[in-house]
Amino acid sequence: GFEYEFLSKLPLNLDIMQQIYRFLPEKGFKREGAAFVHKSGIYIDFEPGGQIEFHTLPLFAHEKERFDECLSLIKDTLTVIKNDLGIEYLAQGYIAGRKDSPLCLDSKRYINLHSRLSHSGTRGLEMMKGSASIHLHAGIKKIGDLPIILATMIKLAEMDEFKMGPDRRDIWDNTDPTRCGQPFKVRYD
């Protein structure tokens, strides 16, 4: 499966988030806790800066058609949000200047994290509100597959299309050191 996050072109606030929460059920997404789920199995969650996150249930290597359907639903959903609500989401990893933007989630967890990142590290609030990423999830069916999966993920992380950009890397390295930091290094041949 995967998680695919998008940043809003302009900063959002709690009032705009409420508009989105009311809008999604009209477009086929059912509220499930803090998330919204579509009948296709695509979930939508939100990040503290109003980033929209789409994520899937497990996908298997042979399910290219299902993967394409997921991407199509994401694209269609973002288009409808832009057309109907005027909120444009962008597929980019970082937008500068969002540190002081409003916190768009009001759960105790995010209020506490916002407070902590206000004084721990130097760029945590930028991470919370101005960054987005793509996460790939790999299932481990047997322990012997772990080295192959890890080596593949390391190779992906070194590719320009997948690796963390320099702005995101700097943000990550200067966020709360108990939460973020450099990944461990693994040698592979």
mmCIF file with all atom_site columns, C-alpha atoms in Angstrom:
data_model
loop_
_atom_site.group_PDB
_atom_site.id
_atom_site.type_symbol
_atom_site.label_atom_id
_atom_site.label_alt_id
_atom_site.label_comp_id
_atom_site.label_asym_id
_atom_site.label_entity_id
_atom_site.label_seq_id
_atom_site.pdbx_PDB_ins_code
_atom_site.Cartn_x
_atom_site.Cartn_y
_atom_site.Cartn_z
_atom_site.occupancy
_atom_site.B_iso_or_equiv
_atom_site.pdbx_formal_charge
_atom_site.auth_seq_id
_atom_site.auth_comp_id
_atom_site.auth_asym_id
_atom_site.auth_atom_id
_atom_site.pdbx_PDB_model_num
ATOM 1   C CA . GLY A 1 1   ? 0.000   0.000   0.000   1.00 0.00 ? 1   GLY A CA 1
ATOM 2   C CA . PHE A 1 2   ? 0.989   3.623   0.075   1.00 0.00 ? 2   PHE A CA 1
ATOM 3   C CA . GLU A 1 3   ? 0.380   7.027   1.629   1.00 0.00 ? 3   GLU A CA 1
ATOM 4   C CA . TYR A 1 4   ? 0.407   10.037  -0.679  1.00 0.00 ? 4   TYR A CA 1
ATOM 5   C CA . GLU A 1 5   ? 0.289   13.499  0.920   1.00 0.00 ? 5   GLU A CA 1
ATOM 6   C CA . PHE A 1 6   ? -0.451  16.819  -0.802  1.00 0.00 ? 6   PHE A CA 1
ATOM 7   C CA . LEU A 1 7   ? 0.069   20.376  0.444   1.00 0.00 ? 7   LEU A CA 1
ATOM 8   C CA . SER A 1 8   ? -2.573  23.042  -0.030  1.00 0.00 ? 8   SER A CA 1
ATOM 9   C CA . LYS A 1 9   ? -1.369  25.888  -2.235  1.00 0.00 ? 9   LYS A CA 1
ATOM 10  C CA . LEU A 1 10  ? -2.430  28.394  0.429   1.00 0.00 ? 10  LEU A CA 1
ATOM 11  C CA . PRO A 1 11  ? -2.384  27.819  4.207   1.00 0.00 ? 11  PRO A CA 1
ATOM 12  C CA . LEU A 1 12  ? -5.637  26.471  5.676   1.00 0.00 ? 12  LEU A CA 1
ATOM 13  C CA . ASN A 1 13  ? -7.299  26.918  9.066   1.00 0.00 ? 13  ASN A CA 1
ATOM 14  C CA . LEU A 1 14  ? -9.827  25.045  11.225  1.00 0.00 ? 14  LEU A CA 1
ATOM 15  C CA . ASP A 1 15  ? -12.833 26.695  9.539   1.00 0.00 ? 15  ASP A CA 1
ATOM 16  C CA . ILE A 1 16  ? -11.675 25.560  6.094   1.00 0.00 ? 16  ILE A CA 1
ATOM 17  C CA . MET A 1 17  ? -11.011 22.077  7.469   1.00 0.00 ? 17  MET A CA 1
ATOM 18  C CA . GLN A 1 18  ? -14.634 21.932  8.685   1.00 0.00 ? 18  GLN A CA 1
ATOM 19  C CA . GLN A 1 19  ? -15.786 22.775  5.149   1.00 0.00 ? 19  GLN A CA 1
ATOM 20  C CA . ILE A 1 20  ? -13.709 19.880  3.806   1.00 0.00 ? 20  ILE A CA 1
ATOM 21  C CA . TYR A 1 21  ? -15.074 17.522  6.490   1.00 0.00 ? 21  TYR A CA 1
ATOM 22  C CA . ARG A 1 22  ? -18.660 18.396  5.479   1.00 0.00 ? 22  ARG A CA 1
ATOM 23  C CA . PHE A 1 23  ? -17.833 18.139  1.773   1.00 0.00 ? 23  PHE A CA 1
ATOM 24  C CA . LEU A 1 24  ? -16.168 14.703  1.623   1.00 0.00 ? 24  LEU A CA 1
ATOM 25  C CA . PRO A 1 25  ? -19.291 12.697  2.593   1.00 0.00 ? 25  PRO A CA 1
ATOM 26  C CA . GLU A 1 26  ? -21.125 14.406  -0.285  1.00 0.00 ? 26  GLU A CA 1
ATOM 27  C CA . LYS A 1 27  ? -18.480 12.951  -2.620  1.00 0.00 ? 27  LYS A CA 1
ATOM 28  C CA . GLY A 1 28  ? -18.710 9.347   -1.473  1.00 0.00 ? 28  GLY A CA 1
ATOM 29  C CA . PHE A 1 29  ? -16.342 9.330   1.500   1.00 0.00 ? 29  PHE A CA 1
ATOM 30  C CA . LYS A 1 30  ? -17.744 7.975   4.769   1.00 0.00 ? 30  LYS A CA 1
ATOM 31  C CA . ARG A 1 31  ? -16.440 9.296   8.099   1.00 0.00 ? 31  ARG A CA 1
ATOM 32  C CA . GLU A 1 32  ? -14.560 6.633   10.048  1.00 0.00 ? 32  GLU A CA 1
ATOM 33  C CA . GLY A 1 33  ? -13.063 8.129   13.201  1.00 0.00 ? 33  GLY A CA 1
ATOM 34  C CA . ALA A 1 34  ? -10.742 10.955  12.143  1.00 0.00 ? 34  ALA A CA 1
ATOM 35  C CA . ALA A 1 35  ? -10.458 9.512   8.616   1.00 0.00 ? 35  ALA A CA 1
ATOM 36  C CA . PHE A 1 36  ? -12.747 9.266   5.614   1.00 0.00 ? 36  PHE A CA 1
ATOM 37  C CA . VAL A 1 37  ? -13.032 6.078   3.583   1.00 0.00 ? 37  VAL A CA 1
ATOM 38  C CA . HIS A 1 38  ? -14.247 5.564   0.031   1.00 0.00 ? 38  HIS A CA 1
ATOM 39  C CA . LYS A 1 39  ? -16.014 2.360   -1.057  1.00 0.00 ? 39  LYS A CA 1
ATOM 40  C CA . SER A 1 40  ? -12.929 1.585   -3.167  1.00 0.00 ? 40  SER A CA 1
ATOM 41  C CA . GLY A 1 41  ? -10.837 1.293   0.002   1.00 0.00 ? 41  GLY A CA 1
ATOM 42  C CA . ILE A 1 42  ? -9.003  4.611   -0.303  1.00 0.00 ? 42  ILE A CA 1
ATOM 43  C CA . TYR A 1 43  ? -8.716  6.491   2.985   1.00 0.00 ? 43  TYR A CA 1
ATOM 44  C CA . ILE A 1 44  ? -8.264  10.216  3.523   1.00 0.00 ? 44  ILE A CA 1
ATOM 45  C CA . ASP A 1 45  ? -6.630  11.636  6.626   1.00 0.00 ? 45  ASP A CA 1
ATOM 46  C CA . PHE A 1 46  ? -5.285  15.101  7.305   1.00 0.00 ? 46  PHE A CA 1
ATOM 47  C CA . GLU A 1 47  ? -2.003  16.365  8.696   1.00 0.00 ? 47  GLU A CA 1
ATOM 48  C CA . PRO A 1 48  ? -1.548  19.306  11.113  1.00 0.00 ? 48  PRO A CA 1
ATOM 49  C CA . GLY A 1 49  ? -1.015  21.906  8.384   1.00 0.00 ? 49  GLY A CA 1
ATOM 50  C CA . GLY A 1 50  ? -4.099  20.792  6.474   1.00 0.00 ? 50  GLY A CA 1
ATOM 51  C CA . GLN A 1 51  ? -2.159  18.443  4.204   1.00 0.00 ? 51  GLN A CA 1
ATOM 52  C CA . ILE A 1 52  ? -4.453  15.834  2.701   1.00 0.00 ? 52  ILE A CA 1
ATOM 53  C CA . GLU A 1 53  ? -3.225  12.257  2.895   1.00 0.00 ? 53  GLU A CA 1
ATOM 54  C CA . PHE A 1 54  ? -4.607  9.434   0.783   1.00 0.00 ? 54  PHE A CA 1
ATOM 55  C CA . HIS A 1 55  ? -3.743  5.914   1.829   1.00 0.00 ? 55  HIS A CA 1
ATOM 56  C CA . THR A 1 56  ? -4.667  2.428   0.750   1.00 0.00 ? 56  THR A CA 1
ATOM 57  C CA . LEU A 1 57  ? -5.190  -0.989  2.125   1.00 0.00 ? 57  LEU A CA 1
ATOM 58  C CA . PRO A 1 58  ? -2.529  -3.488  1.044   1.00 0.00 ? 58  PRO A CA 1
ATOM 59  C CA . LEU A 1 59  ? -1.891  -3.706  -2.686  1.00 0.00 ? 59  LEU A CA 1
ATOM 60  C CA . PHE A 1 60  ? -0.149  -6.646  -4.280  1.00 0.00 ? 60  PHE A CA 1
ATOM 61  C CA . ALA A 1 61  ? 2.435   -6.581  -7.058  1.00 0.00 ? 61  ALA A CA 1
ATOM 62  C CA . HIS A 1 62  ? -0.010  -7.988  -9.620  1.00 0.00 ? 62  HIS A CA 1
ATOM 63  C CA . GLU A 1 63  ? -2.693  -5.331  -8.896  1.00 0.00 ? 63  GLU A CA 1
ATOM 64  C CA . LYS A 1 64  ? -1.566  -2.653  -11.348 1.00 0.00 ? 64  LYS A CA 1
ATOM 65  C CA . GLU A 1 65  ? -5.168  -1.959  -12.400 1.00 0.00 ? 65  GLU A CA 1
ATOM 66  C CA . ARG A 1 66  ? -6.202  -1.405  -8.773  1.00 0.00 ? 66  ARG A CA 1
ATOM 67  C CA . PHE A 1 67  ? -3.172  0.848   -8.255  1.00 0.00 ? 67  PHE A CA 1
ATOM 68  C CA . ASP A 1 68  ? -4.156  2.905   -11.320 1.00 0.00 ? 68  ASP A CA 1
ATOM 69  C CA . GLU A 1 69  ? -7.732  3.160   -9.991  1.00 0.00 ? 69  GLU A CA 1
ATOM 70  C CA . CYS A 1 70  ? -6.387  4.492   -6.686  1.00 0.00 ? 70  CYS A CA 1
ATOM 71  C CA . LEU A 1 71  ? -4.326  7.160   -8.451  1.00 0.00 ? 71  LEU A CA 1
ATOM 72  C CA . SER A 1 72  ? -7.326  8.092   -10.596 1.00 0.00 ? 72  SER A CA 1
ATOM 73  C CA . LEU A 1 73  ? -9.566  8.497   -7.526  1.00 0.00 ? 73  LEU A CA 1
ATOM 74  C CA . ILE A 1 74  ? -6.926  10.684  -5.873  1.00 0.00 ? 74  ILE A CA 1
ATOM 75  C CA . LYS A 1 75  ? -6.662  12.895  -8.953  1.00 0.00 ? 75  LYS A CA 1
ATOM 76  C CA . ASP A 1 76  ? -10.455 13.121  -9.323  1.00 0.00 ? 76  ASP A CA 1
ATOM 77  C CA . THR A 1 77  ? -10.941 13.929  -5.623  1.00 0.00 ? 77  THR A CA 1
ATOM 78  C CA . LEU A 1 78  ? -8.353  16.704  -5.708  1.00 0.00 ? 78  LEU A CA 1
ATOM 79  C CA . THR A 1 79  ? -9.972  18.140  -8.844  1.00 0.00 ? 79  THR A CA 1
ATOM 80  C CA . VAL A 1 80  ? -13.424 18.173  -7.221  1.00 0.00 ? 80  VAL A CA 1
ATOM 81  C CA . ILE A 1 81  ? -12.051 19.817  -4.063  1.00 0.00 ? 81  ILE A CA 1
ATOM 82  C CA . LYS A 1 82  ? -10.396 22.505  -6.191  1.00 0.00 ? 82  LYS A CA 1
ATOM 83  C CA . ASN A 1 83  ? -13.464 23.078  -8.381  1.00 0.00 ? 83  ASN A CA 1
ATOM 84  C CA . ASP A 1 84  ? -16.070 23.039  -5.599  1.00 0.00 ? 84  ASP A CA 1
ATOM 85  C CA . LEU A 1 85  ? -14.177 24.462  -2.605  1.00 0.00 ? 85  LEU A CA 1
ATOM 86  C CA . GLY A 1 86  ? -11.415 26.447  -4.300  1.00 0.00 ? 86  GLY A CA 1
ATOM 87  C CA . ILE A 1 87  ? -8.703  24.560  -2.409  1.00 0.00 ? 87  ILE A CA 1
ATOM 88  C CA . GLU A 1 88  ? -5.809  23.534  -4.612  1.00 0.00 ? 88  GLU A CA 1
ATOM 89  C CA . TYR A 1 89  ? -3.554  20.752  -3.391  1.00 0.00 ? 89  TYR A CA 1
ATOM 90  C CA . LEU A 1 90  ? -0.057  20.411  -4.788  1.00 0.00 ? 90  LEU A CA 1
ATOM 91  C CA . ALA A 1 91  ? 2.142   17.341  -5.135  1.00 0.00 ? 91  ALA A CA 1
ATOM 92  C CA . GLN A 1 92  ? 5.297   18.776  -3.648  1.00 0.00 ? 92  GLN A CA 1
ATOM 93  C CA . GLY A 1 93  ? 7.365   17.891  -0.644  1.00 0.00 ? 93  GLY A CA 1
ATOM 94  C CA . TYR A 1 94  ? 7.768   21.328  0.926   1.00 0.00 ? 94  TYR A CA 1
ATOM 95  C CA . ILE A 1 95  ? 6.383   24.856  0.865   1.00 0.00 ? 95  ILE A CA 1
ATOM 96  C CA . ALA A 1 96  ? 8.416   27.417  2.795   1.00 0.00 ? 96  ALA A CA 1
ATOM 97  C CA . GLY A 1 97  ? 6.963   29.919  5.243   1.00 0.00 ? 97  GLY A CA 1
ATOM 98  C CA . ARG A 1 98  ? 4.310   27.768  6.934   1.00 0.00 ? 98  ARG A CA 1
ATOM 99  C CA . LYS A 1 99  ? 5.870   27.606  10.404  1.00 0.00 ? 99  LYS A CA 1
ATOM 100 C CA . ASP A 1 100 ? 3.448   30.194  11.813  1.00 0.00 ? 100 ASP A CA 1
ATOM 101 C CA . SER A 1 101 ? 0.397   28.996  9.858   1.00 0.00 ? 101 SER A CA 1
ATOM 102 C CA . PRO A 1 102 ? -2.613  27.871  11.913  1.00 0.00 ? 102 PRO A CA 1
ATOM 103 C CA . LEU A 1 103 ? -2.691  24.379  13.339  1.00 0.00 ? 103 LEU A CA 1
ATOM 104 C CA . CYS A 1 104 ? -5.432  22.633  11.338  1.00 0.00 ? 104 CYS A CA 1
ATOM 105 C CA . LEU A 1 105 ? -6.080  19.724  13.691  1.00 0.00 ? 105 LEU A CA 1
ATOM 106 C CA . ASP A 1 106 ? -7.378  20.300  17.187  1.00 0.00 ? 106 ASP A CA 1
ATOM 107 C CA . SER A 1 107 ? -6.822  16.914  18.806  1.00 0.00 ? 107 SER A CA 1
ATOM 108 C CA . LYS A 1 108 ? -4.819  16.874  22.020  1.00 0.00 ? 108 LYS A CA 1
ATOM 109 C CA . ARG A 1 109 ? -2.124  14.805  20.294  1.00 0.00 ? 109 ARG A CA 1
ATOM 110 C CA . TYR A 1 110 ? -1.388  17.513  17.714  1.00 0.00 ? 110 TYR A CA 1
ATOM 111 C CA . ILE A 1 111 ? -1.746  20.402  20.157  1.00 0.00 ? 111 ILE A CA 1
ATOM 112 C CA . ASN A 1 112 ? 0.850   18.700  22.393  1.00 0.00 ? 112 ASN A CA 1
ATOM 113 C CA . LEU A 1 113 ? 3.137   17.930  19.441  1.00 0.00 ? 113 LEU A CA 1
ATOM 114 C CA . HIS A 1 114 ? 2.866   21.537  18.244  1.00 0.00 ? 114 HIS A CA 1
ATOM 115 C CA . SER A 1 115 ? 3.828   22.755  21.704  1.00 0.00 ? 115 SER A CA 1
ATOM 116 C CA . ARG A 1 116 ? 6.806   20.397  21.871  1.00 0.00 ? 116 ARG A CA 1
ATOM 117 C CA . LEU A 1 117 ? 8.070   21.251  18.397  1.00 0.00 ? 117 LEU A CA 1
ATOM 118 C CA . SER A 1 118 ? 7.811   24.956  19.206  1.00 0.00 ? 118 SER A CA 1
ATOM 119 C CA . HIS A 1 119 ? 10.832  24.593  21.481  1.00 0.00 ? 119 HIS A CA 1
ATOM 120 C CA . SER A 1 120 ? 12.522  21.303  20.520  1.00 0.00 ? 120 SER A CA 1
ATOM 121 C CA . GLY A 1 121 ? 14.636  21.419  17.390  1.00 0.00 ? 121 GLY A CA 1
ATOM 122 C CA . THR A 1 122 ? 14.437  24.367  15.006  1.00 0.00 ? 122 THR A CA 1
ATOM 123 C CA . ARG A 1 123 ? 12.234  23.247  12.093  1.00 0.00 ? 123 ARG A CA 1
ATOM 124 C CA . GLY A 1 124 ? 9.576   20.964  13.541  1.00 0.00 ? 124 GLY A CA 1
ATOM 125 C CA . LEU A 1 125 ? 6.710   23.366  12.907  1.00 0.00 ? 125 LEU A CA 1
ATOM 126 C CA . GLU A 1 126 ? 7.741   23.547  9.254   1.00 0.00 ? 126 GLU A CA 1
ATOM 127 C CA . MET A 1 127 ? 7.628   19.764  9.146   1.00 0.00 ? 127 MET A CA 1
ATOM 128 C CA . MET A 1 128 ? 4.156   19.729  10.694  1.00 0.00 ? 128 MET A CA 1
ATOM 129 C CA . LYS A 1 129 ? 2.661   22.381  8.439   1.00 0.00 ? 129 LYS A CA 1
ATOM 130 C CA . GLY A 1 130 ? 4.790   22.765  5.322   1.00 0.00 ? 130 GLY A CA 1
ATOM 131 C CA . SER A 1 131 ? 5.909   19.310  4.256   1.00 0.00 ? 131 SER A CA 1
ATOM 132 C CA . ALA A 1 132 ? 4.352   16.298  2.590   1.00 0.00 ? 132 ALA A CA 1
ATOM 133 C CA . SER A 1 133 ? 5.669   12.919  1.538   1.00 0.00 ? 133 SER A CA 1
ATOM 134 C CA . ILE A 1 134 ? 4.934   9.622   -0.111  1.00 0.00 ? 134 ILE A CA 1
ATOM 135 C CA . HIS A 1 135 ? 5.258   6.430   1.926   1.00 0.00 ? 135 HIS A CA 1
ATOM 136 C CA . LEU A 1 136 ? 5.460   3.001   0.384   1.00 0.00 ? 136 LEU A CA 1
ATOM 137 C CA . HIS A 1 137 ? 4.438   0.061   2.535   1.00 0.00 ? 137 HIS A CA 1
ATOM 138 C CA . ALA A 1 138 ? 5.966   -3.345  1.954   1.00 0.00 ? 138 ALA A CA 1
ATOM 139 C CA . GLY A 1 139 ? 4.544   -6.523  3.423   1.00 0.00 ? 139 GLY A CA 1
ATOM 140 C CA . ILE A 1 140 ? 6.879   -9.113  4.820   1.00 0.00 ? 140 ILE A CA 1
ATOM 141 C CA . LYS A 1 141 ? 5.554   -12.610 4.219   1.00 0.00 ? 141 LYS A CA 1
ATOM 142 C CA . LYS A 1 142 ? 8.622   -14.410 5.511   1.00 0.00 ? 142 LYS A CA 1
ATOM 143 C CA . ILE A 1 143 ? 11.697  -13.253 7.380   1.00 0.00 ? 143 ILE A CA 1
ATOM 144 C CA . GLY A 1 144 ? 13.973  -14.276 4.499   1.00 0.00 ? 144 GLY A CA 1
ATOM 145 C CA . ASP A 1 145 ? 12.363  -11.549 2.354   1.00 0.00 ? 145 ASP A CA 1
ATOM 146 C CA . LEU A 1 146 ? 13.449  -8.791  4.737   1.00 0.00 ? 146 LEU A CA 1
ATOM 147 C CA . PRO A 1 147 ? 16.974  -8.272  3.307   1.00 0.00 ? 147 PRO A CA 1
ATOM 148 C CA . ILE A 1 148 ? 15.578  -8.048  -0.238  1.00 0.00 ? 148 ILE A CA 1
ATOM 149 C CA . ILE A 1 149 ? 12.851  -5.585  0.771   1.00 0.00 ? 149 ILE A CA 1
ATOM 150 C CA . LEU A 1 150 ? 15.300  -3.475  2.781   1.00 0.00 ? 150 LEU A CA 1
ATOM 151 C CA . ALA A 1 151 ? 17.823  -3.379  -0.093  1.00 0.00 ? 151 ALA A CA 1
ATOM 152 C CA . THR A 1 152 ? 15.048  -2.365  -2.516  1.00 0.00 ? 152 THR A CA 1
ATOM 153 C CA . MET A 1 153 ? 13.842  0.403   -0.202  1.00 0.00 ? 153 MET A CA 1
ATOM 154 C CA . ILE A 1 154 ? 17.399  1.703   0.179   1.00 0.00 ? 154 ILE A CA 1
ATOM 155 C CA . LYS A 1 155 ? 17.837  1.807   -3.604  1.00 0.00 ? 155 LYS A CA 1
ATOM 156 C CA . LEU A 1 156 ? 14.516  3.650   -3.961  1.00 0.00 ? 156 LEU A CA 1
ATOM 157 C CA . ALA A 1 157 ? 15.571  6.145   -1.282  1.00 0.00 ? 157 ALA A CA 1
ATOM 158 C CA . GLU A 1 158 ? 18.640  7.019   -3.354  1.00 0.00 ? 158 GLU A CA 1
ATOM 159 C CA . MET A 1 159 ? 16.659  7.699   -6.544  1.00 0.00 ? 159 MET A CA 1
ATOM 160 C CA . ASP A 1 160 ? 15.842  11.354  -7.257  1.00 0.00 ? 160 ASP A CA 1
ATOM 161 C CA . GLU A 1 161 ? 12.171  10.450  -7.755  1.00 0.00 ? 161 GLU A CA 1
ATOM 162 C CA . PHE A 1 162 ? 11.925  8.947   -4.271  1.00 0.00 ? 162 PHE A CA 1
ATOM 163 C CA . LYS A 1 163 ? 14.622  10.387  -2.048  1.00 0.00 ? 163 LYS A CA 1
ATOM 164 C CA . MET A 1 164 ? 14.095  13.171  0.403   1.00 0.00 ? 164 MET A CA 1
ATOM 165 C CA . GLY A 1 165 ? 14.867  16.559  -1.150  1.00 0.00 ? 165 GLY A CA 1
ATOM 166 C CA . PRO A 1 166 ? 17.427  18.878  0.467   1.00 0.00 ? 166 PRO A CA 1
ATOM 167 C CA . ASP A 1 167 ? 14.798  21.143  2.097   1.00 0.00 ? 167 ASP A CA 1
ATOM 168 C CA . ARG A 1 168 ? 12.910  18.188  3.546   1.00 0.00 ? 168 ARG A CA 1
ATOM 169 C CA . ARG A 1 169 ? 16.199  16.575  4.677   1.00 0.00 ? 169 ARG A CA 1
ATOM 170 C CA . ASP A 1 170 ? 17.179  19.782  6.520   1.00 0.00 ? 170 ASP A CA 1
ATOM 171 C CA . ILE A 1 171 ? 13.748  20.002  8.142   1.00 0.00 ? 171 ILE A CA 1
ATOM 172 C CA . TRP A 1 172 ? 13.899  16.356  9.191   1.00 0.00 ? 172 TRP A CA 1
ATOM 173 C CA . ASP A 1 173 ? 17.429  16.736  10.584  1.00 0.00 ? 173 ASP A CA 1
ATOM 174 C CA . ASN A 1 174 ? 16.439  19.821  12.609  1.00 0.00 ? 174 ASN A CA 1
ATOM 175 C CA . THR A 1 175 ? 13.170  18.593  14.067  1.00 0.00 ? 175 THR A CA 1
ATOM 176 C CA . ASP A 1 176 ? 12.927  17.061  17.524  1.00 0.00 ? 176 ASP A CA 1
ATOM 177 C CA . PRO A 1 177 ? 15.905  14.658  17.711  1.00 0.00 ? 177 PRO A CA 1
ATOM 178 C CA . THR A 1 178 ? 13.855  12.120  19.688  1.00 0.00 ? 178 THR A CA 1
ATOM 179 C CA . ARG A 1 179 ? 11.418  11.932  16.765  1.00 0.00 ? 179 ARG A CA 1
ATOM 180 C CA . CYS A 1 180 ? 13.541  12.394  13.651  1.00 0.00 ? 180 CYS A CA 1
ATOM 181 C CA . GLY A 1 181 ? 17.090  11.894  12.490  1.00 0.00 ? 181 GLY A CA 1
ATOM 182 C CA . GLN A 1 182 ? 19.277  10.212  9.960   1.00 0.00 ? 182 GLN A CA 1
ATOM 183 C CA . PRO A 1 183 ? 18.294  6.671   9.014   1.00 0.00 ? 183 PRO A CA 1
ATOM 184 C CA . PHE A 1 184 ? 20.732  3.912   9.759   1.00 0.00 ? 184 PHE A CA 1
ATOM 185 C CA . LYS A 1 185 ? 23.128  2.937   6.973   1.00 0.00 ? 185 LYS A CA 1
ATOM 186 C CA . VAL A 1 186 ? 23.092  -0.500  5.421   1.00 0.00 ? 186 VAL A CA 1
ATOM 187 C CA . ARG A 1 187 ? 25.625  -1.775  2.930   1.00 0.00 ? 187 ARG A CA 1
ATOM 188 C CA . TYR A 1 188 ? 24.434  -3.805  0.018   1.00 0.00 ? 188 TYR A CA 1
ATOM 189 C CA . ASP A 1 189 ? 26.190  -5.069  -3.075  1.00 0.00 ? 189 ASP A CA 1
#
